[in-house]
Coordinates of C-alpha atoms in Angstrom, one line a residue:
M230 CA 0.0 -0.2 0.0
S231 CA 3.0 2.2 -0.9
N232 CA 1.9 5.8 -1.8
A233 CA -1.4 5.4 -1.2
R234 CA -3.9 8.1 -0.3
I235 CA -4.0 8.8 3.2
T236 CA -7.3 8.2 5.4
V237 CA -8.9 9.9 8.2
V238 CA -7.7 6.6 10.1
S239 CA -3.8 7.6 8.9
L240 CA -4.0 11.2 10.0
V241 CA -5.7 10.1 13.8
A242 CA -2.1 8.3 13.7
L243 CA 0.1 10.9 12.6
A244 CA -1.7 13.8 14.8
L245 CA -0.7 10.9 17.7
W246 CA 2.4 10.3 16.9
S247 CA 3.1 14.4 15.8
G248 CA 1.6 16.1 19.2
G249 CA -1.9 16.8 17.2
C250 CA -3.4 19.2 14.5
S251 CA -6.8 20.3 13.1
F252 CA -8.2 20.0 9.8
E253 CA -12.1 20.7 7.9
S254 CA -14.7 18.9 5.7
G255 CA -12.9 18.5 2.5
S256 CA -9.4 18.9 3.2
V257 CA -7.1 16.3 1.9
M258 CA -3.4 15.1 2.5
S259 CA -1.3 12.7 1.2
W260 CA 1.0 10.2 3.1
P261 CA 2.5 7.1 2.6
V262 CA 0.1 5.0 4.7
S263 CA 2.6 2.5 5.4
A264 CA 4.9 5.4 7.0
R265 CA 2.7 5.2 10.4
P266 CA 0.3 2.3 12.4
E267 CA -3.2 2.9 11.6
L268 CA -6.3 3.5 14.1
V269 CA -9.4 2.6 12.9
L270 CA -12.2 4.5 14.9
T271 CA -14.9 1.9 16.5
E272 CA -18.5 2.5 17.6
Q273 CA -18.0 -1.3 19.8
P274 CA -16.6 -1.1 22.1
G275 CA -17.4 2.1 22.9
S276 CA -15.7 4.5 25.4
D277 CA -16.7 5.9 28.0
L278 CA -15.0 9.4 27.9
E279 CA -16.8 12.4 28.9
E280 CA -18.9 14.3 26.7
P281 CA -17.3 17.2 25.6
Q282 CA -19.3 20.4 27.3
G283 CA -19.5 23.9 25.6
L284 CA -20.3 23.5 21.8
V285 CA -21.8 26.0 20.5
A286 CA -22.3 26.6 16.7
S287 CA -22.6 30.4 15.4
S288 CA -25.3 31.2 13.0
G289 CA -25.2 34.1 9.9
E290 CA -22.0 33.2 8.1
L291 CA -21.8 32.8 4.6
R292 CA -23.0 29.2 4.0
A293 CA -20.3 28.4 6.6
I294 CA -21.3 27.4 10.2
P295 CA -18.2 27.6 13.0
L296 CA -18.1 24.9 15.7
K297 CA -16.6 25.7 18.9
W298 CA -16.3 23.6 22.5
E299 CA -13.9 23.4 25.5
P300 CA -12.1 20.0 25.4
V301 CA -12.4 17.1 27.3
L302 CA -9.4 16.8 29.5
V303 CA -9.9 13.7 31.5
G304 CA -8.8 10.5 29.8
Q305 CA -7.0 9.4 27.1
V306 CA -8.5 11.7 24.3
G307 CA -7.3 11.1 20.6
G308 CA -9.6 14.0 19.1
Y309 CA -13.0 14.4 18.6
V310 CA -15.7 13.8 15.2
I311 CA -18.5 16.0 14.6
E312 CA -21.5 15.0 13.7
R313 CA -24.6 16.3 11.5
S314 CA -28.0 16.2 10.8
A315 CA -30.5 18.0 9.1
V316 CA -33.0 18.3 12.3
Q317 CA -32.5 18.4 15.6
A318 CA -33.4 15.0 17.2
G319 CA -31.3 13.2 14.0
P320 CA -30.2 10.8 12.8
F321 CA -26.7 12.2 13.2
E322 CA -24.3 12.0 10.4
R323 CA -20.7 12.1 10.8
I324 CA -18.7 14.8 8.7
A325 CA -15.1 15.1 10.2
T326 CA -12.7 13.7 12.4
I327 CA -10.1 16.3 15.0
V328 CA -7.2 14.9 15.8
G329 CA -5.9 16.2 19.0
R330 CA -7.3 16.8 23.0
L331 CA -7.1 20.7 22.3
N332 CA -7.7 21.4 19.0
T333 CA -11.7 22.0 19.6
Q334 CA -12.7 24.8 16.5
Y335 CA -14.1 23.4 13.4
I336 CA -16.4 25.0 10.1
D337 CA -18.4 23.3 8.7
R338 CA -18.2 24.3 5.3
N339 CA -20.0 22.0 2.1
T340 CA -18.6 19.1 2.2
L341 CA -20.0 15.6 4.1
V342 CA -16.6 12.6 4.4
P343 CA -17.9 9.3 5.7
L344 CA -15.8 8.0 7.8
M345 CA -13.8 4.9 6.9
S346 CA -15.0 1.2 7.6
S347 CA -12.6 -1.3 8.7
E348 CA -12.9 -3.2 5.4
D349 CA -11.8 0.1 4.1
A350 CA -9.0 0.6 5.9
A351 CA -7.6 -3.0 5.6
L352 CA -8.0 -2.5 1.8
G353 CA -5.9 1.0 1.9
E354 CA -9.1 2.7 -0.1
A355 CA -10.2 6.1 1.2
P356 CA -14.0 6.5 1.5
P357 CA -16.3 8.1 -1.3
I358 CA -16.7 12.0 -0.7
T359 CA -20.3 12.6 -0.8
P360 CA -20.4 16.9 -1.6
V361 CA -23.2 18.4 0.6
N362 CA -24.3 22.2 0.0
L363 CA -24.9 24.7 3.0
E364 CA -27.5 27.1 1.2
D365 CA -28.4 30.1 2.2
G366 CA -30.7 30.3 4.9
M367 CA -30.1 26.6 5.9
S368 CA -29.9 24.8 9.0
W369 CA -27.9 22.4 10.5
S370 CA -27.8 20.4 14.1
Y371 CA -24.6 19.5 15.6
R372 CA -23.1 17.4 17.8
I373 CA -19.1 16.1 19.2
R374 CA -18.1 12.8 20.6
A375 CA -14.5 12.1 22.4
Y376 CA -12.3 9.2 20.8
S377 CA -9.7 7.3 22.6
A378 CA -6.3 6.9 21.9
S379 CA -7.2 3.7 20.7
G380 CA -9.7 4.7 18.3
A381 CA -13.2 3.7 20.0
L382 CA -15.8 6.2 20.4
A383 CA -17.4 7.4 23.3
T384 CA -21.0 6.8 23.7
A385 CA -22.2 10.4 25.4
G386 CA -22.1 13.0 23.0
S387 CA -22.1 16.7 23.9
A388 CA -25.3 18.3 23.4
V389 CA -27.0 19.0 20.2
V390 CA -26.5 22.5 19.3
T391 CA -28.7 24.3 15.8
A392 CA -27.4 27.0 13.4
T393 CA -28.2 28.6 10.6
T394 CA -25.9 29.8 7.5
A395 CA -26.8 33.9 6.5
P396 CA -29.9 34.1 5.2
P397 CA -30.8 34.4 1.2
L398 CA -29.9 38.4 0.2
S399 CA -33.1 40.5 -0.2
A400 CA -34.4 42.1 -3.4
P401 CA -32.6 45.3 -4.1
E402 CA -35.0 48.0 -3.5
E403 CA -35.7 51.6 -5.7
L404 CA -35.3 49.9 -8.8
R405 CA -36.2 52.4 -11.6
A406 CA -35.7 51.8 -15.4
Y407 CA -35.4 55.3 -17.2
S408 CA -37.7 55.1 -20.6
Q409 CA -37.2 57.7 -23.7
Q410 CA -33.7 57.4 -24.6
P411 CA -32.7 56.6 -27.6
R412 CA -31.8 53.0 -28.2
K413 CA -31.0 52.3 -24.7
V414 CA -32.8 52.1 -21.4
A415 CA -30.9 52.5 -17.7
V416 CA -31.2 51.0 -14.6
S417 CA -30.5 51.8 -10.8
W418 CA -31.5 50.8 -7.6
R419 CA -30.1 51.7 -3.8
A420 CA -26.8 49.8 -2.8
A421 CA -27.3 46.8 -0.7
E422 CA -26.7 47.6 3.0
D423 CA -25.8 44.2 3.9
R424 CA -21.7 43.7 3.5
L425 CA -22.1 40.2 2.1
V426 CA -23.6 41.2 -1.3
Q427 CA -20.7 41.3 -3.9
G428 CA -22.5 42.3 -7.0
Y429 CA -25.5 42.4 -8.6
W430 CA -27.3 40.3 -12.1
I431 CA -29.7 42.4 -14.4
Y432 CA -32.2 40.1 -16.2
R433 CA -34.4 41.7 -19.4
S434 CA -37.3 40.3 -21.0
P435 CA -39.9 41.7 -23.6
S436 CA -42.4 40.5 -21.3
A437 CA -43.5 41.3 -17.6
A438 CA -43.8 37.8 -17.5
G439 CA -41.0 36.3 -18.8
P440 CA -39.2 34.5 -19.2
Y441 CA -36.0 36.8 -18.5
Q442 CA -33.1 37.1 -19.8
L443 CA -29.5 37.3 -17.9
I444 CA -27.9 40.9 -19.6
A445 CA -24.9 41.2 -17.6
Q446 CA -23.2 40.7 -14.1
L447 CA -21.7 43.9 -11.6
E448 CA -19.1 43.1 -9.3
G449 CA -19.5 45.3 -6.4
R450 CA -21.8 45.9 -3.4
H451 CA -22.1 49.9 -4.7
E452 CA -22.1 49.5 -8.6
T453 CA -26.0 50.3 -8.7
N454 CA -26.6 51.5 -12.3
Y455 CA -26.1 49.6 -15.7
V456 CA -27.5 50.9 -18.8
D457 CA -28.4 48.8 -21.5
S458 CA -27.6 49.6 -24.8
G459 CA -28.3 48.8 -28.8
L460 CA -31.8 48.4 -28.6
G461 CA -34.3 49.5 -31.1
D462 CA -36.7 52.0 -31.1
L463 CA -39.9 52.4 -29.4
R464 CA -38.9 49.3 -27.6
V465 CA -40.8 47.5 -24.8
F466 CA -39.0 45.6 -22.1
Y467 CA -39.1 45.1 -18.4
Y468 CA -36.0 44.2 -15.5
R469 CA -35.4 42.8 -12.8
V470 CA -32.1 43.1 -10.2
A471 CA -31.0 40.2 -8.3
A472 CA -28.0 40.4 -5.6
A473 CA -25.2 37.9 -5.5
N474 CA -23.6 37.3 -2.3
Q475 CA -19.3 36.3 -2.3
A476 CA -20.4 32.4 -2.5
G477 CA -22.2 32.7 -5.9
G478 CA -25.4 32.7 -3.8
L479 CA -28.8 35.2 -5.6
G480 CA -31.4 36.7 -3.9
D481 CA -34.5 36.9 -4.7
P482 CA -35.1 39.0 -7.9
T483 CA -37.0 42.8 -7.5
D484 CA -40.4 42.7 -9.0
P485 CA -40.1 43.9 -12.5
V486 CA -40.5 47.7 -13.8
Q487 CA -40.4 48.7 -17.3
A488 CA -39.1 50.8 -19.8
V489 CA -39.7 52.1 -23.3
T490 CA -36.5 53.7 -25.4
K491 CA -37.4 56.8 -27.6
P492 CA -39.3 56.6 -30.6
E493 CA -37.4 57.6 -33.7
P494 CA -39.7 61.3 -34.8
L495 CA -42.6 60.6 -37.2
P496 CA -42.0 60.9 -40.6
P497 CA -42.8 64.7 -41.9
Y498 CA -46.2 65.5 -43.7
L499 CA -48.0 68.0 -46.1
L500 CA -45.4 68.1 -48.5
R501 CA -46.1 70.3 -51.5
A502 CA -44.3 71.8 -54.2
T503 CA -45.2 75.9 -53.4
E504 CA -43.0 77.8 -56.1
Q505 CA -41.9 76.2 -59.5
R506 CA -40.6 78.0 -61.8
L507 CA -37.7 76.8 -65.2
G508 CA -34.9 74.5 -63.2
S509 CA -36.2 75.0 -59.4
N510 CA -38.7 73.6 -57.5
V511 CA -39.5 74.7 -53.9
I512 CA -40.6 72.2 -51.5
S513 CA -42.4 73.0 -48.2
W514 CA -44.1 70.7 -45.6
E515 CA -45.5 70.5 -41.9
P516 CA -43.5 71.2 -38.8
N517 CA -42.9 67.9 -36.9
V518 CA -44.8 67.8 -33.7
E519 CA -41.0 66.5 -31.9
P520 CA -39.6 69.2 -29.9
D521 CA -35.9 68.2 -30.2
I522 CA -36.3 67.7 -34.2
V523 CA -32.9 69.6 -35.0
E524 CA -32.5 68.4 -39.2
Y525 CA -34.8 68.0 -41.9
R526 CA -33.0 66.4 -44.9
V527 CA -34.8 66.8 -48.4
L528 CA -34.5 63.7 -51.2
R529 CA -34.9 63.7 -54.6
T530 CA -35.5 60.6 -57.1
R531 CA -35.4 61.0 -60.1
S532 CA -37.2 59.1 -62.9
G533 CA -35.4 55.8 -63.2
A534 CA -33.4 55.6 -60.4
D535 CA -33.1 53.3 -57.6
M536 CA -31.4 55.5 -55.0
P537 CA -32.7 59.1 -53.6
E538 CA -30.5 61.9 -53.6
I539 CA -30.2 64.5 -51.2
V540 CA -31.4 67.8 -51.9
A541 CA -30.2 69.7 -48.7
S542 CA -30.5 69.1 -44.7
V543 CA -32.0 72.3 -43.2
S544 CA -32.4 73.4 -39.2
S545 CA -35.5 73.3 -37.8
G546 CA -36.6 76.2 -38.0
L547 CA -37.1 75.8 -41.8
T548 CA -40.2 73.7 -43.7
L549 CA -38.7 74.3 -47.3
A550 CA -36.1 73.8 -49.4
E551 CA -35.3 74.8 -53.0
D552 CA -34.2 72.2 -55.8
R553 CA -32.3 73.9 -58.3
A554 CA -30.8 71.0 -60.1
V555 CA -33.8 70.1 -62.0
G556 CA -34.3 69.7 -65.7
A557 CA -36.9 71.2 -67.2
G558 CA -40.4 69.4 -68.0
E559 CA -38.3 66.4 -65.5
H560 CA -40.5 64.0 -63.6
I561 CA -39.4 64.2 -60.1
N562 CA -40.4 62.6 -56.6
Y563 CA -39.5 64.9 -53.4
S564 CA -39.7 63.1 -49.8
I565 CA -38.2 64.5 -46.3
I566 CA -37.2 63.0 -43.5
A567 CA -36.6 63.9 -39.7
I568 CA -33.3 63.8 -37.4
D569 CA -33.7 64.6 -34.1
R570 CA -31.7 65.5 -31.4
D571 CA -30.3 62.0 -30.8
G572 CA -29.7 61.2 -34.4
L573 CA -33.2 59.3 -34.6
E574 CA -33.8 59.1 -38.4
S575 CA -37.6 59.0 -39.3
D576 CA -39.1 56.7 -41.8
P577 CA -39.5 58.9 -45.1
A578 CA -41.9 60.9 -45.6
E579 CA -44.8 59.8 -47.8
P580 CA -43.6 60.7 -51.7
I581 CA -44.8 63.4 -53.9
Q582 CA -44.1 63.6 -57.6
V583 CA -43.3 67.2 -59.8
V584 CA -43.4 67.4 -62.7
S585 CA -40.5 70.2 -63.5
V586 CA -41.5 73.2 -65.2
G587 CA -40.7 73.2 -68.9
Y588 CA -40.4 75.1 -72.3
G589 CA -43.2 74.2 -73.8
L590 CA -41.1 73.8 -77.2
K591 CA -43.3 73.0 -80.0
A592 CA -42.3 72.4 -83.7
D593 CA -44.3 72.6 -86.3
I594 CA -43.5 72.2 -90.5
V595 CA -43.9 75.7 -92.2
E596 CA -43.2 76.2 -95.8
N597 CA -39.7 77.6 -94.9
G598 CA -38.5 74.9 -93.0
I599 CA -39.6 74.4 -89.1
Q600 CA -40.8 76.9 -87.2
L601 CA -39.9 76.0 -83.2
S602 CA -41.5 77.9 -80.6
W603 CA -41.1 78.3 -76.6
E604 CA -42.3 79.7 -73.1
T605 CA -40.2 81.8 -71.3
D606 CA -43.2 81.3 -68.0
G607 CA -42.9 85.0 -67.2
E608 CA -39.3 85.0 -66.6
N609 CA -37.3 87.9 -68.1
F610 CA -34.9 85.6 -70.2
R611 CA -32.6 87.6 -72.9
G612 CA -32.8 85.1 -75.2
G613 CA -32.3 81.5 -76.2
H614 CA -29.7 79.3 -77.7
V615 CA -31.3 76.7 -80.8
F616 CA -30.0 73.2 -81.1
R617 CA -30.2 70.6 -82.9
N618 CA -29.3 67.7 -81.4
E619 CA -27.4 65.0 -84.1
R620 CA -26.2 61.1 -83.5
F621 CA -23.1 62.4 -82.1
G622 CA -23.7 65.8 -80.0
R623 CA -25.6 68.8 -80.9
T624 CA -25.0 71.7 -83.5
S625 CA -25.2 75.2 -82.9
L626 CA -27.8 77.0 -85.3
G627 CA -27.9 80.4 -83.8
F628 CA -29.5 82.2 -80.8
T629 CA -32.8 84.1 -80.4
T630 CA -34.3 87.1 -78.5
G631 CA -37.5 85.8 -79.2
N632 CA -39.4 83.1 -78.0
H633 CA -39.6 81.5 -81.9
F634 CA -36.6 80.6 -84.2
L635 CA -37.0 78.9 -88.1
D636 CA -34.7 76.3 -89.4
P637 CA -34.9 76.3 -92.9
S638 CA -32.1 73.4 -93.5
V639 CA -34.4 70.6 -93.1
T640 CA -34.3 67.7 -95.1
P641 CA -37.1 65.7 -96.4
G642 CA -37.7 62.4 -95.2
L643 CA -35.2 62.9 -92.4
R644 CA -36.3 63.1 -88.7
H645 CA -34.9 66.0 -87.2
R646 CA -34.3 66.8 -83.4
Y647 CA -34.0 70.6 -81.5
S648 CA -33.2 71.7 -77.7
V649 CA -33.2 75.2 -76.7
V650 CA -31.4 76.7 -73.8
L651 CA -32.8 80.0 -72.3
E652 CA -30.7 82.6 -71.3
R653 CA -30.9 85.3 -68.0
H654 CA -30.1 88.5 -69.3
D655 CA -26.7 88.0 -66.2
K656 CA -25.3 85.1 -68.6
T657 CA -26.5 82.5 -66.4
L658 CA -28.1 79.5 -68.6
A659 CA -31.9 78.0 -67.8
P660 CA -31.5 73.9 -67.9
P661 CA -31.8 72.5 -71.5
S662 CA -35.0 71.5 -72.5
Q663 CA -35.9 68.0 -73.1
V664 CA -35.5 67.2 -77.0
I665 CA -38.2 67.8 -79.9
E666 CA -38.5 65.2 -82.5
V667 CA -40.1 66.5 -86.1
N668 CA -40.2 63.1 -89.0
V669 CA -40.3 65.8 -93.0
P670 CA -42.4 64.1 -95.1
E671 CA -40.9 63.4 -98.6
S672 CA -43.2 65.6 -99.7
A673 CA -41.9 68.9 -98.0
A674 CA -39.5 71.0 -99.9
A675 CA -36.0 71.1 -98.9
R676 CA -34.8 74.9 -98.2

């Protein structure tokens, strides 16, 4: 049995040989079994050693119960066995052996270690270890018996005492959840007065009835606030918090509290084109009802485009924007997004379609060629540049100060395309007109 694991019996023999020691439940030591003579604790024949006096068990410790007693000074005392029961009347189960007459204290900490039988001792086998958890608020009864130097257990035991571990932690008080925050919820509570509190566990659920998901574990009794971020807009959540002690035990959670994240702004409404002229559309809308709007973003989607373009970003005090990059007669969809001070964006407003002001360009086949005419929509233009649009570009036909132009150089049987660009008195150009096509019949005279 060389190098075998030492047992409670061999520890007894070692202590008697070396002057005595003590150890707690769950302790494991190694010693060659053959190094010292073995001593087996036996119930029969029992010993008439006196019962230990003054046994005290202390309550209120965190998942531990300390024991202390007076030493038995009469007789050949080898040490003591500690016995525990869930009820005061028993039955009792041995949980530890204390070696030495004067070692008179022990702390019960969660592990039940049965004494070795004589058969196990003969085989040099260690007894099995059965874990027993001392949970929060758990009561246990104890008694102590002495044993002789020969290993005989006393028939008389100490008076039975009962103690209780520290109670479960109370739920944190004054839990609050702060709503109307952008995509986050802040929760706070009052710090626990119980110094056994090691931290807090925070739970969240979309329903007051649960189930609740653990979202954070905070360390420290005074860590009493948490910000749950990365949430959606206008989302409802329920929160509970439980205190945790230094042994990992959790108290009851708080009652749930509700919080709602801030909603995104409403889409702007009543979009309309309030003013139009050649190359310009003015879009207006009603102001949002939210008091913290900081910006409106005006969007333009041209015909055939997949994505909108930003026309302008205006401050919340304005409810109109001018689009100066529109073609003559162009069909455009407009929409608007409202943005609040937290950066939350509304859905785009219901789009409106606007047909930009055009030239009203006309082409008539006359005796002398093709007569072009257009409208100026009341604007004061200096005149217009007339172009013939060819396959590989456009050719200038000339400039006219009026609103009509005759092209005499037409070819019968061909298709001719024309466009006009008006020029203001400050020499700035209006956007070009849409292209107009004219099919010249074969019977038309060439000019």
